[in-house]
XYZ file of C-alpha atoms in Angstrom:
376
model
C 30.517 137.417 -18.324
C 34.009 137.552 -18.007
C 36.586 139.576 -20.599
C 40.132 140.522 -20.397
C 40.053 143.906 -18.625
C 41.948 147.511 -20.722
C 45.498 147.473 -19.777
C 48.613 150.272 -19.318
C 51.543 150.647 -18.716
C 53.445 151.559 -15.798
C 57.710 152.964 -16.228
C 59.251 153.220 -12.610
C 62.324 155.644 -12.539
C 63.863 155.327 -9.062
C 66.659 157.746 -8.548
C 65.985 161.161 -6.753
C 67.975 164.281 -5.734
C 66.719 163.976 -2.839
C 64.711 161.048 -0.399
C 61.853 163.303 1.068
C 61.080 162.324 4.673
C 57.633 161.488 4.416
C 58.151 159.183 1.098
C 57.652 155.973 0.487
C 58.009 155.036 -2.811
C 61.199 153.097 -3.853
C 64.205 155.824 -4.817
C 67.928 156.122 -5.130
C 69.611 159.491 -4.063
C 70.861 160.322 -7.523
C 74.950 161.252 -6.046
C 76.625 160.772 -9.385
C 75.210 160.549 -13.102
C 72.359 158.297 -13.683
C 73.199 155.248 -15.934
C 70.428 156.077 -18.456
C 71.421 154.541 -21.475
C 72.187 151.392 -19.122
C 68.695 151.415 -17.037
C 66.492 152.186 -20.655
C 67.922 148.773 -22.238
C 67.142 146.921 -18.985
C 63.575 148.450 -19.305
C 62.776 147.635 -22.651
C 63.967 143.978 -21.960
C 62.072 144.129 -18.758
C 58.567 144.534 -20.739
C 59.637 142.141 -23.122
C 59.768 139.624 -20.809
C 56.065 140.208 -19.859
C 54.251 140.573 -23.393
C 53.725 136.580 -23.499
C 51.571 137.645 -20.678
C 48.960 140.488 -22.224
C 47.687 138.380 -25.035
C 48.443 141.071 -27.522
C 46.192 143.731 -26.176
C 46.357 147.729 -26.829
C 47.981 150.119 -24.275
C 45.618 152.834 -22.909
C 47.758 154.550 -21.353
C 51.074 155.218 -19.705
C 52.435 156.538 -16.554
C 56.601 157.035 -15.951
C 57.031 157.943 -12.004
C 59.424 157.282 -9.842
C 61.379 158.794 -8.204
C 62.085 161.406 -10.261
C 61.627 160.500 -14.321
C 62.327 164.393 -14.997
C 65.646 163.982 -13.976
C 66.309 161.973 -17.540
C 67.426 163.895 -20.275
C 64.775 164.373 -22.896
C 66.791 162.179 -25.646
C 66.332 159.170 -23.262
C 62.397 159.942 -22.455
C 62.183 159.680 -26.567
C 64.203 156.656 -27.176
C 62.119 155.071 -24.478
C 58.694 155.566 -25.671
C 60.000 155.032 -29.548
C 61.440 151.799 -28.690
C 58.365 150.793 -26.288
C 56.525 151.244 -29.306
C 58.194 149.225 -31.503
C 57.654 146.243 -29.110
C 53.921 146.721 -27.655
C 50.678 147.954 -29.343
C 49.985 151.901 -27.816
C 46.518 153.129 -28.731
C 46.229 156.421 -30.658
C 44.710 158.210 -28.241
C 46.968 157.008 -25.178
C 47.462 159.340 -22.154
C 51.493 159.372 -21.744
C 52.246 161.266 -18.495
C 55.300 161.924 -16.823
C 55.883 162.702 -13.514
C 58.179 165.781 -12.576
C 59.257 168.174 -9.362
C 59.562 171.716 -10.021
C 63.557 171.862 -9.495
C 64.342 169.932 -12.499
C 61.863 171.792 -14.917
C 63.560 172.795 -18.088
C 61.612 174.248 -20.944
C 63.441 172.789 -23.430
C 63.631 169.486 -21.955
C 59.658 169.340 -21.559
C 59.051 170.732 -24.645
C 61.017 167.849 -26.082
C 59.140 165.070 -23.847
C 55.932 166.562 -25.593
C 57.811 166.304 -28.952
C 58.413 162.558 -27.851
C 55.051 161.641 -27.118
C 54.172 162.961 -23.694
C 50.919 164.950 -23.179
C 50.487 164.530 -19.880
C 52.323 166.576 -16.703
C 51.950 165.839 -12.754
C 54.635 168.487 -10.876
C 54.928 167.319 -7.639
C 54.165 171.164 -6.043
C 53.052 169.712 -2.342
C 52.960 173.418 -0.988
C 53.337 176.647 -2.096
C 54.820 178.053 1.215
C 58.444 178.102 1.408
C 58.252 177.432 4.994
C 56.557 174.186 5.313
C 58.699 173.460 1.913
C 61.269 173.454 3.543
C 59.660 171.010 6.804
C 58.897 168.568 4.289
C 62.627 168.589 2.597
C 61.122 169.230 -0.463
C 64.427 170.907 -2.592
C 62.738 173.711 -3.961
C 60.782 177.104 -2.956
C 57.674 178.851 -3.634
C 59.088 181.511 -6.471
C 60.508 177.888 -8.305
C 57.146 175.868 -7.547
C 55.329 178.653 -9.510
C 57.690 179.372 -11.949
C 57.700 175.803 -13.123
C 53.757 175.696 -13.433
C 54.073 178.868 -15.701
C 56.706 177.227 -17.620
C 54.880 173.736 -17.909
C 51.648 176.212 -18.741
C 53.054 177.773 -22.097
C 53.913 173.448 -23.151
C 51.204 171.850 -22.001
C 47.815 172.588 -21.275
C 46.952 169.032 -19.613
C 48.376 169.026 -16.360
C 48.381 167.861 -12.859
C 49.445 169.647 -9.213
C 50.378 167.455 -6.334
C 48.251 168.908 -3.564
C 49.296 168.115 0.334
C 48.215 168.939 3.358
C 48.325 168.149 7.439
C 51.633 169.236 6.994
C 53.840 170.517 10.493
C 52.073 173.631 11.892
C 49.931 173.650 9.048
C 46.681 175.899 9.953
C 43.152 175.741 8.006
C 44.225 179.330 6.375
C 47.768 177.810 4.967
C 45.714 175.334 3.143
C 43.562 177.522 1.642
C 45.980 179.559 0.547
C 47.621 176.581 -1.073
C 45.106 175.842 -3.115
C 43.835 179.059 -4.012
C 47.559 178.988 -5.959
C 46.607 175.715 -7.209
C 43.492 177.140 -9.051
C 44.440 179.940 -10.105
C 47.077 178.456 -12.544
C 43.995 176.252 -13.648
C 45.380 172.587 -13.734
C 43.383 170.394 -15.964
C 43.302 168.089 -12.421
C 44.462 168.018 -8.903
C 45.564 165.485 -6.483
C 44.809 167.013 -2.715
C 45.702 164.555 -0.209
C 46.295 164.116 3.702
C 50.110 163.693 4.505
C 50.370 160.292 6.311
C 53.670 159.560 8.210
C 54.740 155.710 6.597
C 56.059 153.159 9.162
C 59.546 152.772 7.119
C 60.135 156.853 6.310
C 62.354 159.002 8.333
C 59.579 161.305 8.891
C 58.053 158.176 11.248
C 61.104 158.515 14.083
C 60.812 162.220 13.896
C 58.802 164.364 16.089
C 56.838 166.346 14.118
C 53.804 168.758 15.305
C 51.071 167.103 12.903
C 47.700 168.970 12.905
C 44.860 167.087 15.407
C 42.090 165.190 13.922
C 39.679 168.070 14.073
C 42.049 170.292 12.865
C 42.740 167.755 9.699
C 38.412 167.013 9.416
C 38.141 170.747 8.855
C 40.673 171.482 6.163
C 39.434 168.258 4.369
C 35.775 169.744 4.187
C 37.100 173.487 3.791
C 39.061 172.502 0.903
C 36.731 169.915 -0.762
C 33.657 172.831 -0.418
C 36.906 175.125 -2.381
C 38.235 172.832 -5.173
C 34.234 171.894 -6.088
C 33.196 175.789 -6.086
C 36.582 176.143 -8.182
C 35.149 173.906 -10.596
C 36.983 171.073 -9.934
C 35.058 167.808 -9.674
C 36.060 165.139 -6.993
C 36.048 161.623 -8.948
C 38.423 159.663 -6.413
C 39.235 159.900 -2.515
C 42.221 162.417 -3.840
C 41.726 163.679 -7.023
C 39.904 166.390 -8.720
C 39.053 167.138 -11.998
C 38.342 169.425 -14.764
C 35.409 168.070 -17.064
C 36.887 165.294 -18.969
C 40.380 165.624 -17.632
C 40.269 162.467 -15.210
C 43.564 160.330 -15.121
C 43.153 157.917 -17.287
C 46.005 155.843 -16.022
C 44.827 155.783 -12.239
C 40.935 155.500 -13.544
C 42.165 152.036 -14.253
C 43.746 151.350 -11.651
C 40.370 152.097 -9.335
C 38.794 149.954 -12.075
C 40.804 147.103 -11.605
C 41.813 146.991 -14.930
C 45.424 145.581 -16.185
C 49.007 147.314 -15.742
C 52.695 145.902 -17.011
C 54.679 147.356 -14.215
C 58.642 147.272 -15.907
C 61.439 149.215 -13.594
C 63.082 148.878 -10.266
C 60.286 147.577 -7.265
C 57.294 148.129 -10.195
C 53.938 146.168 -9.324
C 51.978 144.447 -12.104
C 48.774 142.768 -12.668
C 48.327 141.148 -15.650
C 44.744 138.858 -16.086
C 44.886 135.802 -18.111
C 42.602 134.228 -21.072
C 41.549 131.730 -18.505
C 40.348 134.671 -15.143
C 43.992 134.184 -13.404
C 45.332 137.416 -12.519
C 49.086 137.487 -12.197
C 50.350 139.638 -9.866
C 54.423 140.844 -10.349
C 56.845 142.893 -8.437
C 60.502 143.423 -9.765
C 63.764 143.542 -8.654
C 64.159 146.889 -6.202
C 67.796 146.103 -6.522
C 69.132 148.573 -9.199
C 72.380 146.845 -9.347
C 70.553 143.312 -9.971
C 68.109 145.264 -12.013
C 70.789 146.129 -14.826
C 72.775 143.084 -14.731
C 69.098 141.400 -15.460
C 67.290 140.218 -12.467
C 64.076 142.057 -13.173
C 61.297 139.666 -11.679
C 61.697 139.233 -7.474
C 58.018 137.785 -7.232
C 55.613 136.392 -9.062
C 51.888 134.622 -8.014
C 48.524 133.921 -8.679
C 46.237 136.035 -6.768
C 43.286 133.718 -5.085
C 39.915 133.060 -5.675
C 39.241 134.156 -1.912
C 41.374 137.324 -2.327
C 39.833 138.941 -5.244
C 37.066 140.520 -3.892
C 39.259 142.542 -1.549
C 41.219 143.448 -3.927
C 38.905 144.497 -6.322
C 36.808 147.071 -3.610
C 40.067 148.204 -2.244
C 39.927 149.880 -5.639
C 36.914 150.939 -6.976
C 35.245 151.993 -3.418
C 37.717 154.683 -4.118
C 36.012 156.270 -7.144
C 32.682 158.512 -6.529
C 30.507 156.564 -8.689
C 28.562 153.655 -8.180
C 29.953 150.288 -9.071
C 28.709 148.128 -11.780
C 27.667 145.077 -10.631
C 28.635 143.550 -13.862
C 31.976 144.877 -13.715
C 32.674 142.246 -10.543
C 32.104 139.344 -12.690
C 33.729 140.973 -15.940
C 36.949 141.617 -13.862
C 36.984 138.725 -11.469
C 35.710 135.850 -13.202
C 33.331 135.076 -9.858
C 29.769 135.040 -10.007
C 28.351 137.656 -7.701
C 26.395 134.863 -5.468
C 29.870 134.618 -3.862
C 30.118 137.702 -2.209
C 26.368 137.713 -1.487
C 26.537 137.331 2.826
C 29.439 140.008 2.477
C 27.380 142.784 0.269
C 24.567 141.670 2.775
C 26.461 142.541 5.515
C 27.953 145.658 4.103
C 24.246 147.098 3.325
C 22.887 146.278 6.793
C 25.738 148.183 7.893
C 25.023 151.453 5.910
C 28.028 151.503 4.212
C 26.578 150.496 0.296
C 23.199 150.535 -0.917
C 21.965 147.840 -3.132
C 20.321 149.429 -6.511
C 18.543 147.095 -9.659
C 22.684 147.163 -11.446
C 25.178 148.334 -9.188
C 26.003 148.967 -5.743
C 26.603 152.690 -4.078
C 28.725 153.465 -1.908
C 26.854 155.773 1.092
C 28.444 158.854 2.701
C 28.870 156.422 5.823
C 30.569 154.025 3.644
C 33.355 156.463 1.827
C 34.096 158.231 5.803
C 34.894 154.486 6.861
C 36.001 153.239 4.115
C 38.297 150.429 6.356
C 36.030 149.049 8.117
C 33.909 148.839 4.821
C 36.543 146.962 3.359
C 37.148 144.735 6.293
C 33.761 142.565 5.511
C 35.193 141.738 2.348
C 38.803 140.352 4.533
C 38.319 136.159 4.740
């Protein structure tokens, strides 16, 4: 039977100190001060403009990324969340993160986001060798990377370290080493993924020496055996866990649940009393943005598309999927996707159980083509 699905909140803060090569999220080069007080009131307008469209429902969580949300000072971070509060129902036990890079960690400023609601922390660490910090244009260096953990340590004791490797001249011992750091400052979770050069970065027209495919096969088994031994469980293609310390916000996401996206280039999906889900994107255009033009698209997404959409996601997540959960989140019976779960079993990429479907070992190391049987 279908029900409206739980539903967040997603806060995208675009400017930067710096655009990173490989990165491919939507950003401004922060060269003068940031209009804060401007860009907040656009925001908070922004989500008004989408509550006719959640029916009322209770935010589960919260995620503020960007860009670089740190780079607000900690009086705007509160004002934000007190207002968004005042407008939209947040539950009690919401996960509020916010994203940050180790350059602009201040303790005082991050002890006052915690003060204003936050309890969640992702530093975006990538490496803890100055060298290949340095490759990547990340802005800061190993002593700062670890410094800010120890900081973010003494505030906080849920947090998250950005994890990346296949980095230039990156060797199976380098990555290791990385995450032996990673551990040791015992992050509640980590996210450990493959660097991928993006067709519209400037890493793309750049020759860099990328590890081979062997090279990159090894230091993803290597350093899955090391983060499970660590006691870190792997819940997602990327991320690892402590017990109980999944991201709630992204567990959603995989779950094809609901998310307001308010902010410059933010994605939404909002579902509808009657099984529509609304998909939105908003303005990219931070000038346009703050003289009002949030919404740049706006559609329903098809019957035909759903089921794409909806394994894209939660093939991700190491769990089997509940066949229920299809219908609940789709509004299609399953007898529509019955020739393409047919095909995807005789395949070896799912198994067919009594209440869900599992995704085989065959099915998560080609996870495309898995997904391709569900393209029209």
């Amino acid at each position: 039977m279908f029900k409206l699905p739980p539903i967040s909140l997603y806060i995208h803060i675009p400017w930067c100190l710096k655009k990173c090569g490989y990165c491919d999220f939507y950003s401004y080069v922060s060269k003068s001060s940031i209009p804060e007080k401007k860009y907040i009131e656009h925001l908070l307008k922004d989500l008004e403009k989408d509550l006719n469209l959640i029916n009322g429902r209770v935010i589960n969580s919260i995620f503020i990324g960007g860009g670089t949300p740190s780079l607000l000072k900690s009086s705007s971070i509160e004002k934000l969340l007190k207002e968004i509060k005042k407008r939209i129902n947040i539950s009690n036990t919401a996960e509020i993160t916010i994203e940050a890079n180790p350059t602009t960690l201040e303790y005082k400023r991050f002890f006052n986001y915690k003060k204003a609601g936050v309890n969640r922390f992702s530093i975006g660490v990538q490496t803890f060798n100055s060298n290949f910090l340095k490759k990547i244009e990340r802005t800061y260096n190993k002593e700062e990377a670890i410094l800010a953990i120890e900081e973010i340590r003494k505030i906080n004791k849920n947090f998250n370290l950005d994890i990346m490797y296949g980095l230039p001249n990156q060797s199976l011992q380098d990555v290791l080493s990385d995450l032996k750091y990673a551990v040791k400052y015992s992050p509640t979770h980590i996210s450990w993924y493959q660097l991928t050069i993006e067709p519209n970065t400037l890493f793309y027209i750049k020759k860099l020496n990328l590890p081979n495919e062997n090279i990159i096969f090894k230091m993803s088994i290597e350093g899955d055996k090391f983060l499970k031994k660590s006691g870190y469980k792997k819940y997602e293609i990327s991320s690892y866990s402590k017990l109980n310390y999944e991201c709630k916000h992204n567990l959603n996401y995989w779950n094809f649940g609901d998310y307001i996206g308010i902010g410059c280039s933010a994605h939404g999906k909002i579902t509808q009393i009657n099984g529509d889900i609304i998909r939105t994107i908003k303005n990219k255009n931070i000038n346009d943005f703050i003289n009002g033009k949030y919404l740049n698209y706006k559609n329903i997404i098809l019957k035909k598309e759903k089921p794409l959409e909806y394994f894209m996601n939660v093939f991700r997540l190491y769990k089997p999927v509940l066949k229920k959960q299809f219908q609940e989140r789709t509004n299609i019976d399953e007898s529509y996707i019955k020739e393409k779960i047919k095909k995807a079993i005789e395949k070896g990429y799912i198994k067919d159980q009594i209440n869900f479907w599992n995704t085989t070992h065959k099915g998560k190391t080609f996870l495309n083509s898995l997904l391709k049987i569900f393209l029209n």
